PDB file of C-alpha atoms in Angstrom:
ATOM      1  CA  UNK H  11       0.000   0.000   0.000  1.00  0.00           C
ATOM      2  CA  UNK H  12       1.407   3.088  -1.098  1.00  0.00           C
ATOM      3  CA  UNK H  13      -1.592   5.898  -0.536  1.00  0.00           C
ATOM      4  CA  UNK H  14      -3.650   6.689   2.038  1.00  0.00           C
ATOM      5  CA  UNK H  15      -6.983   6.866   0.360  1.00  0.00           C
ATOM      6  CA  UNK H  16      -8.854   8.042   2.967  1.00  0.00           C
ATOM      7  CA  UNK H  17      -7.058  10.738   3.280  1.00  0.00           C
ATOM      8  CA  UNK H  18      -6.898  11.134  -0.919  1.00  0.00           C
ATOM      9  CA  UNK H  19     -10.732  11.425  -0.422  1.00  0.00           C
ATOM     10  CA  UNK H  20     -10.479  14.000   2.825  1.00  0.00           C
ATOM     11  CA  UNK H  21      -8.318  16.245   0.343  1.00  0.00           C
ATOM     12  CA  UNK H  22     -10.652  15.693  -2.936  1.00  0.00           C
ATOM     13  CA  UNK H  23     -13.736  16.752  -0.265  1.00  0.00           C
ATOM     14  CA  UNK H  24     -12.133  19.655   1.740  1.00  0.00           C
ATOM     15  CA  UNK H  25     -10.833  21.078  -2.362  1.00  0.00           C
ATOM     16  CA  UNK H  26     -14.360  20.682  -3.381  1.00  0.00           C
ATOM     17  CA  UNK H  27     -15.224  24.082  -3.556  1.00  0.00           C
ATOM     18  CA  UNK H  28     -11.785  25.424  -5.029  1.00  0.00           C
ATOM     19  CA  UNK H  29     -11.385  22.922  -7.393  1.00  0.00           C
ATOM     20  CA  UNK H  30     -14.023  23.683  -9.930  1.00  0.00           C
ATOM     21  CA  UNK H  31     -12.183  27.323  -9.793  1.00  0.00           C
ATOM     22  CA  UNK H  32      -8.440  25.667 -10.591  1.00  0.00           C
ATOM     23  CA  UNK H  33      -7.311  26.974 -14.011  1.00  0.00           C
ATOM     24  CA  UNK H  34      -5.410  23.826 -14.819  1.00  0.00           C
ATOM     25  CA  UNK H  35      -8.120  21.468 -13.482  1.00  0.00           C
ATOM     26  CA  UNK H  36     -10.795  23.492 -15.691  1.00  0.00           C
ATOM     27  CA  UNK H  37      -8.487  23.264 -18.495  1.00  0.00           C
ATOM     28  CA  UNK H  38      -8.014  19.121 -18.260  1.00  0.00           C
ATOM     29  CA  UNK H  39     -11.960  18.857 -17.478  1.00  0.00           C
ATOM     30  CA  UNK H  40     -12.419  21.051 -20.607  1.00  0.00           C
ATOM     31  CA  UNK H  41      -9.948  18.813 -23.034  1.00  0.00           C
ATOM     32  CA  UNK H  42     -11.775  15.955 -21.578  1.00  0.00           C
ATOM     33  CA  UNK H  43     -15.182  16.912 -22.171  1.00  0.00           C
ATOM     34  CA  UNK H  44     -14.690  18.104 -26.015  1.00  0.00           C
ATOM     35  CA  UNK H  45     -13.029  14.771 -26.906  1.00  0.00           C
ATOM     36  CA  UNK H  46     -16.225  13.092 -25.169  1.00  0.00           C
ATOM     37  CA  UNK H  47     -18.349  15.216 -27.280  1.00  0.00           C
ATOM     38  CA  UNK H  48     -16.255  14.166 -30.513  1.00  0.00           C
ATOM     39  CA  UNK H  49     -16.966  10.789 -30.149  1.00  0.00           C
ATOM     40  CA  UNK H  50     -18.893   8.779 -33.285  1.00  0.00           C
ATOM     41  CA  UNK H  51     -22.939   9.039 -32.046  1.00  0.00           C
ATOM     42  CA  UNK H  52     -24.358   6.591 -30.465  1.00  0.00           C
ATOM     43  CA  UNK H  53     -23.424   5.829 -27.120  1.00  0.00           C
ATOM     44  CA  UNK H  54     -25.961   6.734 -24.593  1.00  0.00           C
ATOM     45  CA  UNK H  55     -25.275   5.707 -21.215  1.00  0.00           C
ATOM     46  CA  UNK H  56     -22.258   6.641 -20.141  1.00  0.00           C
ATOM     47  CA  UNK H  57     -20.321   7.158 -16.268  1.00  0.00           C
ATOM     48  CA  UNK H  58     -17.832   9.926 -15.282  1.00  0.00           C
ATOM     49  CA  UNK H  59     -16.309   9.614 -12.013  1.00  0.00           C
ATOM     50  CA  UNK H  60     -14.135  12.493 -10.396  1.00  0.00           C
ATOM     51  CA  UNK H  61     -15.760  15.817 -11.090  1.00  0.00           C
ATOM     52  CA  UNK H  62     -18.960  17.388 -10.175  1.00  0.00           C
ATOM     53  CA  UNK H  63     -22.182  18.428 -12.814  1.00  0.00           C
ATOM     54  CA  UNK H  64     -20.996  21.873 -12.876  1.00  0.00           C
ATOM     55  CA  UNK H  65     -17.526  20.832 -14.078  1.00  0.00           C
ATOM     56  CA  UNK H  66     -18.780  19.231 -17.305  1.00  0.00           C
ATOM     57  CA  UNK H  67     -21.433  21.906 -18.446  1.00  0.00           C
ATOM     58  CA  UNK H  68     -22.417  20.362 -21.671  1.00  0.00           C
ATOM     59  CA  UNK H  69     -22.477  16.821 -20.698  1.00  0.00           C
ATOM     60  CA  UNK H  70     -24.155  17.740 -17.287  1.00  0.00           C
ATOM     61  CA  UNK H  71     -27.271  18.520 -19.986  1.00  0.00           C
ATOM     62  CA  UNK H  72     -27.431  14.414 -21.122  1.00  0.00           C
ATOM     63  CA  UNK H  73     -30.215  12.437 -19.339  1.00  0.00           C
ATOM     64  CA  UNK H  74     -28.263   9.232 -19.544  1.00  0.00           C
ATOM     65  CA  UNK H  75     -24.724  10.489 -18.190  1.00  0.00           C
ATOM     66  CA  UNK H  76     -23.912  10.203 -14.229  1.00  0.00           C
ATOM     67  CA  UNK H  77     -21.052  12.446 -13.030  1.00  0.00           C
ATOM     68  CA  UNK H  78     -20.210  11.539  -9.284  1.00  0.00           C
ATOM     69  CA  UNK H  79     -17.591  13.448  -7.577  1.00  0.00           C
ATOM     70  CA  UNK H  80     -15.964   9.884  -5.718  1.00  0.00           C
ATOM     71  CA  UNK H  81     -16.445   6.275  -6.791  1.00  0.00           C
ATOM     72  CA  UNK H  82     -19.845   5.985  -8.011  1.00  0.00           C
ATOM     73  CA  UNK H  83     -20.883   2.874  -6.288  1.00  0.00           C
ATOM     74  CA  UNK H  84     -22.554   0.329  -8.948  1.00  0.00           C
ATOM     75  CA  UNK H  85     -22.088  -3.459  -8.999  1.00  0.00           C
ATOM     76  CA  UNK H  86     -23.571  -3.612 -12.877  1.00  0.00           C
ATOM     77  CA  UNK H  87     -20.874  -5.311 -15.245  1.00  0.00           C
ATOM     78  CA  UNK H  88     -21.161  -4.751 -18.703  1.00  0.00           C
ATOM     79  CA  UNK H  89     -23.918  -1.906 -18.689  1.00  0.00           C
ATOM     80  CA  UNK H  90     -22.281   1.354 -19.799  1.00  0.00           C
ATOM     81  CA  UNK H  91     -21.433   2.634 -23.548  1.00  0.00           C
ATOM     82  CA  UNK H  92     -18.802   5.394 -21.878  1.00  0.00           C
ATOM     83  CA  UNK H  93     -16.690   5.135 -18.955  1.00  0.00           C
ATOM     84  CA  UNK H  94     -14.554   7.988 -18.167  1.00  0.00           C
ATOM     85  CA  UNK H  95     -12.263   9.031 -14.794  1.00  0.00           C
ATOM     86  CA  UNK H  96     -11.270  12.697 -14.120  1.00  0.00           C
ATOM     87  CA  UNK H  97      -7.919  12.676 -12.104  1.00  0.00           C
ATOM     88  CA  UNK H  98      -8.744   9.696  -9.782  1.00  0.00           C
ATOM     89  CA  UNK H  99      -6.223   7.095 -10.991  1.00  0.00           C
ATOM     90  CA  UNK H 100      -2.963   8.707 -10.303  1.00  0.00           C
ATOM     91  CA  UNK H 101      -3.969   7.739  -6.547  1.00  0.00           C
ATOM     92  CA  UNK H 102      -4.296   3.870  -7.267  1.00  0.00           C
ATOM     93  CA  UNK H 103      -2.624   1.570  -4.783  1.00  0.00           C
ATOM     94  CA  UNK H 104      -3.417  -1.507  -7.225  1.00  0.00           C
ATOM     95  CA  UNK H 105      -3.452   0.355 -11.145  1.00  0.00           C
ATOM     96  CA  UNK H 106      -3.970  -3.282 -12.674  1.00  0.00           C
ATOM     97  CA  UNK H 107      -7.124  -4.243 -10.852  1.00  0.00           C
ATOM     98  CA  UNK H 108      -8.477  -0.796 -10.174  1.00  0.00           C
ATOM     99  CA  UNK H 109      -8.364  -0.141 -14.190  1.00  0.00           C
ATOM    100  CA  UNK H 110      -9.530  -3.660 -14.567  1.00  0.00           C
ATOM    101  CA  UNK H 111     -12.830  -2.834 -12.578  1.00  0.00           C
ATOM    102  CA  UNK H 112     -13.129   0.058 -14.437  1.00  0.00           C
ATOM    103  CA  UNK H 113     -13.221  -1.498 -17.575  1.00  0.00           C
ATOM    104  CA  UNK H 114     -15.865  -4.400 -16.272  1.00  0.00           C
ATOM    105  CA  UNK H 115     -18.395  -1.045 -16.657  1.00  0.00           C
ATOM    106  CA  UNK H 116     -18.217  -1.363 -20.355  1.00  0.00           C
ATOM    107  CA  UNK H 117     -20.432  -3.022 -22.883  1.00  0.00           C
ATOM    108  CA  UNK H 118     -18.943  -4.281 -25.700  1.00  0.00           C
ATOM    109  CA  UNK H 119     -16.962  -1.642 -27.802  1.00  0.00           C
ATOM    110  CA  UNK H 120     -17.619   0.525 -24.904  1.00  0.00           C
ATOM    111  CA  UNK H 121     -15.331   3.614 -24.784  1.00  0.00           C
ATOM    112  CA  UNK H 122     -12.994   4.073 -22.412  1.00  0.00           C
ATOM    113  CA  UNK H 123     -11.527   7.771 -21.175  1.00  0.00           C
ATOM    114  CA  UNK H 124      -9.235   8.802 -18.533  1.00  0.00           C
ATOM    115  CA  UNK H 125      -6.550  11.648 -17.475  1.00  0.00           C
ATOM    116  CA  UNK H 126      -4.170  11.756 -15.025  1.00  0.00           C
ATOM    117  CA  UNK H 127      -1.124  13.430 -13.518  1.00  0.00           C
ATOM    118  CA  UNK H 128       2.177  11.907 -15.026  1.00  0.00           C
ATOM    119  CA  UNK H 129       5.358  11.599 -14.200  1.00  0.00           C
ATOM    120  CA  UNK H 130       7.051  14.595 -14.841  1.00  0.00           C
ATOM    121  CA  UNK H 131       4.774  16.333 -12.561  1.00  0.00           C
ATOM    122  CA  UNK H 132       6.002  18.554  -9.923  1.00  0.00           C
ATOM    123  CA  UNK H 133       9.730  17.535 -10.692  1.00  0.00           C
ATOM    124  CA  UNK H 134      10.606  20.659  -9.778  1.00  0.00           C
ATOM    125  CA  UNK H 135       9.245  20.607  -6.569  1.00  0.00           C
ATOM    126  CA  UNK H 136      10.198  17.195  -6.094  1.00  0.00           C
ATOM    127  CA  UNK H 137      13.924  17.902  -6.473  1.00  0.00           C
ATOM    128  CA  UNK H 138      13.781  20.900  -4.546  1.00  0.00           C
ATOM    129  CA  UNK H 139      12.555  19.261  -1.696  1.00  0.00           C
ATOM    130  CA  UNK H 140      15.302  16.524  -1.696  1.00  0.00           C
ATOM    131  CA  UNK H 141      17.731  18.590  -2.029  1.00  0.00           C
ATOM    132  CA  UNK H 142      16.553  20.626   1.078  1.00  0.00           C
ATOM    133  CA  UNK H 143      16.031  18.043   3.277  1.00  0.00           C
ATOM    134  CA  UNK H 144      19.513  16.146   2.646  1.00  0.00           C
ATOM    135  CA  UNK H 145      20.845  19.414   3.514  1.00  0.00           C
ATOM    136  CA  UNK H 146      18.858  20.014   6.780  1.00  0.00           C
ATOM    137  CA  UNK H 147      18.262  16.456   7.432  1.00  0.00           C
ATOM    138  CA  UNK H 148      20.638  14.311   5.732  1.00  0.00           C
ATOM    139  CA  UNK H 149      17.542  12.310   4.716  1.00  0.00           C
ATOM    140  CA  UNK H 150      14.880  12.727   2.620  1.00  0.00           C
ATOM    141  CA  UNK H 151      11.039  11.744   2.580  1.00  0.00           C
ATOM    142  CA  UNK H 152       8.201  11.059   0.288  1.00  0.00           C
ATOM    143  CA  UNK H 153       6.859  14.470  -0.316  1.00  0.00           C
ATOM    144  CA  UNK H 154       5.388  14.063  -3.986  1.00  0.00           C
ATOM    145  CA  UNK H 155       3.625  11.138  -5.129  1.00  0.00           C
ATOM    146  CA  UNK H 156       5.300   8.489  -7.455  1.00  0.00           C
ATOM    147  CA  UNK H 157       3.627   9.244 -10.890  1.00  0.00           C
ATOM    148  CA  UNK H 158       3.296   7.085 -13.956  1.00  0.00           C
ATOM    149  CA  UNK H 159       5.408   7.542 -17.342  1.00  0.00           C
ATOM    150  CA  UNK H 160       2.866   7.719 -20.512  1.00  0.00           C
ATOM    151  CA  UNK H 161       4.017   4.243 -21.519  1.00  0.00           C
ATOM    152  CA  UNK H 162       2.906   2.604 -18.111  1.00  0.00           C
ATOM    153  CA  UNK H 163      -0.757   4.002 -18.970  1.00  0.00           C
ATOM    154  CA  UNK H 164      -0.300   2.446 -22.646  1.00  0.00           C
ATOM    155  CA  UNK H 165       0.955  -0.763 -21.343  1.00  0.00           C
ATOM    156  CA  UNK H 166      -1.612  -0.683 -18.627  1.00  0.00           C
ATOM    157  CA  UNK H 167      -4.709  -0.583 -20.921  1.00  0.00           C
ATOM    158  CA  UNK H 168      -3.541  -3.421 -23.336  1.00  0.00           C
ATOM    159  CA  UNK H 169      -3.019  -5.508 -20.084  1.00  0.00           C
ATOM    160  CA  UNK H 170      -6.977  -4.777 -18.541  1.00  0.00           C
ATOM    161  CA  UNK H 171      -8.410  -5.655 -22.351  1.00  0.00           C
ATOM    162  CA  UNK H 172      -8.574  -2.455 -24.374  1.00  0.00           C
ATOM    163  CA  UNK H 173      -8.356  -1.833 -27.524  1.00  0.00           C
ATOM    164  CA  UNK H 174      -7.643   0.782 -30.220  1.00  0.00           C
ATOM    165  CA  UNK H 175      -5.796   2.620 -27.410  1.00  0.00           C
ATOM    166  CA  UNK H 176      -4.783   6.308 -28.000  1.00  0.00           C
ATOM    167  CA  UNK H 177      -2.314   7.932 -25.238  1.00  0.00           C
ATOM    168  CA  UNK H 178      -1.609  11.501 -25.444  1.00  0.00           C
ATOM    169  CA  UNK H 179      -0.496  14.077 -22.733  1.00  0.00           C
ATOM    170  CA  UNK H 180       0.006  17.814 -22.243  1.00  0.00           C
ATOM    171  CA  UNK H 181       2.769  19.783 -20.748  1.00  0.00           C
ATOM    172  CA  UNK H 182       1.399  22.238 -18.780  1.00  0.00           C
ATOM    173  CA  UNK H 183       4.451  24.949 -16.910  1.00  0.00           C
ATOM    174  CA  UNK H 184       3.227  27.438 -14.755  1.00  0.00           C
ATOM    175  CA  UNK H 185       5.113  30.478 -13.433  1.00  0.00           C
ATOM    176  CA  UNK H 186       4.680  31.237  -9.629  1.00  0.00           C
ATOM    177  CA  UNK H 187       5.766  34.595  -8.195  1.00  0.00           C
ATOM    178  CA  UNK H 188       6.046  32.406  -4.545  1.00  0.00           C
ATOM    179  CA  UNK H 189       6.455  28.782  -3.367  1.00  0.00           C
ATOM    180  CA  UNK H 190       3.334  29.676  -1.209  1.00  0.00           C
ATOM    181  CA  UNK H 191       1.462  30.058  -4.127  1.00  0.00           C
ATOM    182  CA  UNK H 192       2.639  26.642  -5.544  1.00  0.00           C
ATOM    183  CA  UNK H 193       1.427  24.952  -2.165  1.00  0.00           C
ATOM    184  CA  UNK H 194      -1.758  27.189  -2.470  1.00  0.00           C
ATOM    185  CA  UNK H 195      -2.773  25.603  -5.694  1.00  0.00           C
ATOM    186  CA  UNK H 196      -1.861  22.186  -4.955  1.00  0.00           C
ATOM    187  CA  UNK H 197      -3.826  22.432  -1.991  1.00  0.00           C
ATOM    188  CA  UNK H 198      -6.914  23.674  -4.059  1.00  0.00           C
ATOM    189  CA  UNK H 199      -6.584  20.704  -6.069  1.00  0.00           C
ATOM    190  CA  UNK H 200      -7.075  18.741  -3.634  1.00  0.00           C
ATOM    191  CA  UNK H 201      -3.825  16.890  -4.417  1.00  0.00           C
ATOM    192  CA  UNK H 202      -1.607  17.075  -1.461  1.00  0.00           C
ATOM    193  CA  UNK H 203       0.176  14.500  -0.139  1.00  0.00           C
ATOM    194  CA  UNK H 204      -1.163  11.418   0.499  1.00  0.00           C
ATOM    195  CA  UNK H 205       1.428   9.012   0.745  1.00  0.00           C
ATOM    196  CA  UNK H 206       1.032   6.522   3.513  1.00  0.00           C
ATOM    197  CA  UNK H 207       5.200   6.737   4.759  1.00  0.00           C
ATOM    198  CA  UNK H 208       4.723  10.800   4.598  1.00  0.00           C
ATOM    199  CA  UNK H 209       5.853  12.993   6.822  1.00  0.00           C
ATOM    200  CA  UNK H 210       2.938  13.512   9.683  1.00  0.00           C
ATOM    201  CA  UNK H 211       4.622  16.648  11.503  1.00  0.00           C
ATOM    202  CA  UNK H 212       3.626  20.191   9.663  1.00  0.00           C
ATOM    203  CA  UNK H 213       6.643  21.464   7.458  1.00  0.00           C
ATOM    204  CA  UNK H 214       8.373  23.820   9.096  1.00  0.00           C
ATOM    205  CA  UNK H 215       9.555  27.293   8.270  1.00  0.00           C
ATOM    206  CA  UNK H 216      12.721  26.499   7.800  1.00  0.00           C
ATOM    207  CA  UNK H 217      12.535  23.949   5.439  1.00  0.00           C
ATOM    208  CA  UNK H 218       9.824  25.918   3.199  1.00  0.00           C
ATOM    209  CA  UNK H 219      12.840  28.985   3.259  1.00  0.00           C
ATOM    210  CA  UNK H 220      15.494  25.982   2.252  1.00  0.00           C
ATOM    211  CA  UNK H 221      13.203  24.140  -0.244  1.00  0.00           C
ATOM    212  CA  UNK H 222      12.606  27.989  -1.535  1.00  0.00           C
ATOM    213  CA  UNK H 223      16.366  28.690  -2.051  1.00  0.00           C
ATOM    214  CA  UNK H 224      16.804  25.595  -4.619  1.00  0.00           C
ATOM    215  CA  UNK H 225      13.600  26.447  -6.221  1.00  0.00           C
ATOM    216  CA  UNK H 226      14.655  29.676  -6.871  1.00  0.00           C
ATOM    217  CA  UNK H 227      18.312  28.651  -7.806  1.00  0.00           C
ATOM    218  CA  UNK H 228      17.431  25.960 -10.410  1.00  0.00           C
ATOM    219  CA  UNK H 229      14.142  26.668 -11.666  1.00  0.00           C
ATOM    220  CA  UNK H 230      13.959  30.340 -12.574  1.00  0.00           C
ATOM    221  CA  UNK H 231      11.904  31.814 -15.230  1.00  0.00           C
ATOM    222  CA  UNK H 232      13.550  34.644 -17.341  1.00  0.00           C
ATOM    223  CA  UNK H 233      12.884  38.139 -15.658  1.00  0.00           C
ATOM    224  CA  UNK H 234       9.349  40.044 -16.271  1.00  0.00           C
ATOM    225  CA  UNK H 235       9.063  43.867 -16.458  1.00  0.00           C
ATOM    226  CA  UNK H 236       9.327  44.332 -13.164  1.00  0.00           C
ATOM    227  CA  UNK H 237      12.446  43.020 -12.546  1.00  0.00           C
ATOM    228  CA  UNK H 238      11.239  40.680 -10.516  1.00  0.00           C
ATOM    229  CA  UNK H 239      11.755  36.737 -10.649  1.00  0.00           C
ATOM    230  CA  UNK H 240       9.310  33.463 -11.098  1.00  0.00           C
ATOM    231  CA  UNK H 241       9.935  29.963 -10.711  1.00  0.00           C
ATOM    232  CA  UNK H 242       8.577  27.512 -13.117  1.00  0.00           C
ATOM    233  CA  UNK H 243       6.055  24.134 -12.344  1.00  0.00           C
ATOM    234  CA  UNK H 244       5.576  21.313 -14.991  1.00  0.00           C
ATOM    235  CA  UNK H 245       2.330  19.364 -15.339  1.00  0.00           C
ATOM    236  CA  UNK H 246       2.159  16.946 -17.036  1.00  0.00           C
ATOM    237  CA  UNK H 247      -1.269  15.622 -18.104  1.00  0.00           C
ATOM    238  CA  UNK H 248      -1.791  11.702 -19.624  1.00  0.00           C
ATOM    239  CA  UNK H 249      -4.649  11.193 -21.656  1.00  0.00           C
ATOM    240  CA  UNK H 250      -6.147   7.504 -22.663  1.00  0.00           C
ATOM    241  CA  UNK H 251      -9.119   6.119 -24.862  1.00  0.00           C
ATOM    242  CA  UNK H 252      -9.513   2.700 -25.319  1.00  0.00           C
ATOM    243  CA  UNK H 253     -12.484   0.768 -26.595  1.00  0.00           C
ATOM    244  CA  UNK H 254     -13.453  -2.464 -24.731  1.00  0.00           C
TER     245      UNK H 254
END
């Protein structure tokens, strides 16, 4: 076990409000919902799990879709034309059987949809934070959750059964006038750490100044007009489609 998904849920809950007002989470929900929409006609009952209505405002108008927030709790195999996850999956402890259950939705040449945070996600913040703590520490600990590389997610939906598989992803950087402001958004995400061997103490002051300093020194962006300096976050966002 690698994530704690009760807490995973506590964060997705408490970020409820904030998330539908992310730019970057608005952005991926938006991607997401226009390649729905370009799909061939003819599906008609169809699950998406890991927004809310009011995140998908054109799909939130079809009788026949549910959009649940969490885990929509159904037992029915084989009973959906569209299955699609929002920025769930990144948080599996098991990928193989929790994409396997996923799949056990679909009819038949049932589609298939999902995005998810990737590996080079945060690997900015990631080394900073290493590098900060073997300084203050002489150890480091899990601070940014183990992400997948795009050809996990490939290999990962020819192992569950799908076919026709199409993985994509977008680089998303982001300038940040603070490291505050990094944390800020994270937090309003709903994606902070979660990792079961995490660090339960709060982060101190110290080591938010230290983690700061390598930011700053490694991961600059060019100066803006006001002579003042930004560091840079990567996002990286995987994209699948499969059909059953």
């Amino acid at each position: 076990m690698l994530f704690d998904i009760n807490r995973v849920k506590e964060n997705k809950i408490r970020s409820r409000e904030s998330r539908s007002k992310s730019f970057l989470l608005r952005r991926v929900f938006g991607d997401l919902e226009n390649r729905i929409l370009d799909l061939p006609q003819g599906w008609k009952c169809g699950l998406i799990e890991g927004c809310r209505k009011n995140d998908l405002k054109e799909l939130s108008k079809i009788n026949k879709v549910i959009i649940s927030e969490l885990s929509h709790n159904t037992t029915k195999t084989q009973s959906l034309d569209l299955y699609a996850n929002l920025m769930q999956l990144h948080w599996s402890n098991d990928p193989y059987s929790d994409f396997f259950e996923k799949v056990k939705f679909l009819k038949t040449e049932g589609h298939f949809m999902c995005c998810l945070f990737g590996s080079e996600t945060l690997n900015e913040l990631r080394d900073s934070f290493f590098k900060a703590e073997m300084k203050l520490f002489g150890a480091a600990t899990p601070r940014i959750s183990p992400l997948p590389e795009i050809r996990d997610v490939g290999n990962l939906a020819a192992k569950v059964g799908l076919n026709n598989c199409v993985v994509d992803r977008d680089i998303i950087k982001v300038s940040y006038k603070r490291l505050l402001d990094l944390f800020l958004d994270i937090k309003e995400m709903g994606e902070t750490n979660a990792i079961l061997e995490r660090r339960k103490t709060l982060t101190t002051k110290n080591l938010v100044q230290e983690v700061e300093k390598f930011y700053f020194k490694n991961y600059t962006d060019k100066k803006s007009k006001k002579d003042t300096y930004t560091i840079s976050a990567t996002f990286e966002i995987i994209f699948l489609y499969g059909r059953k």
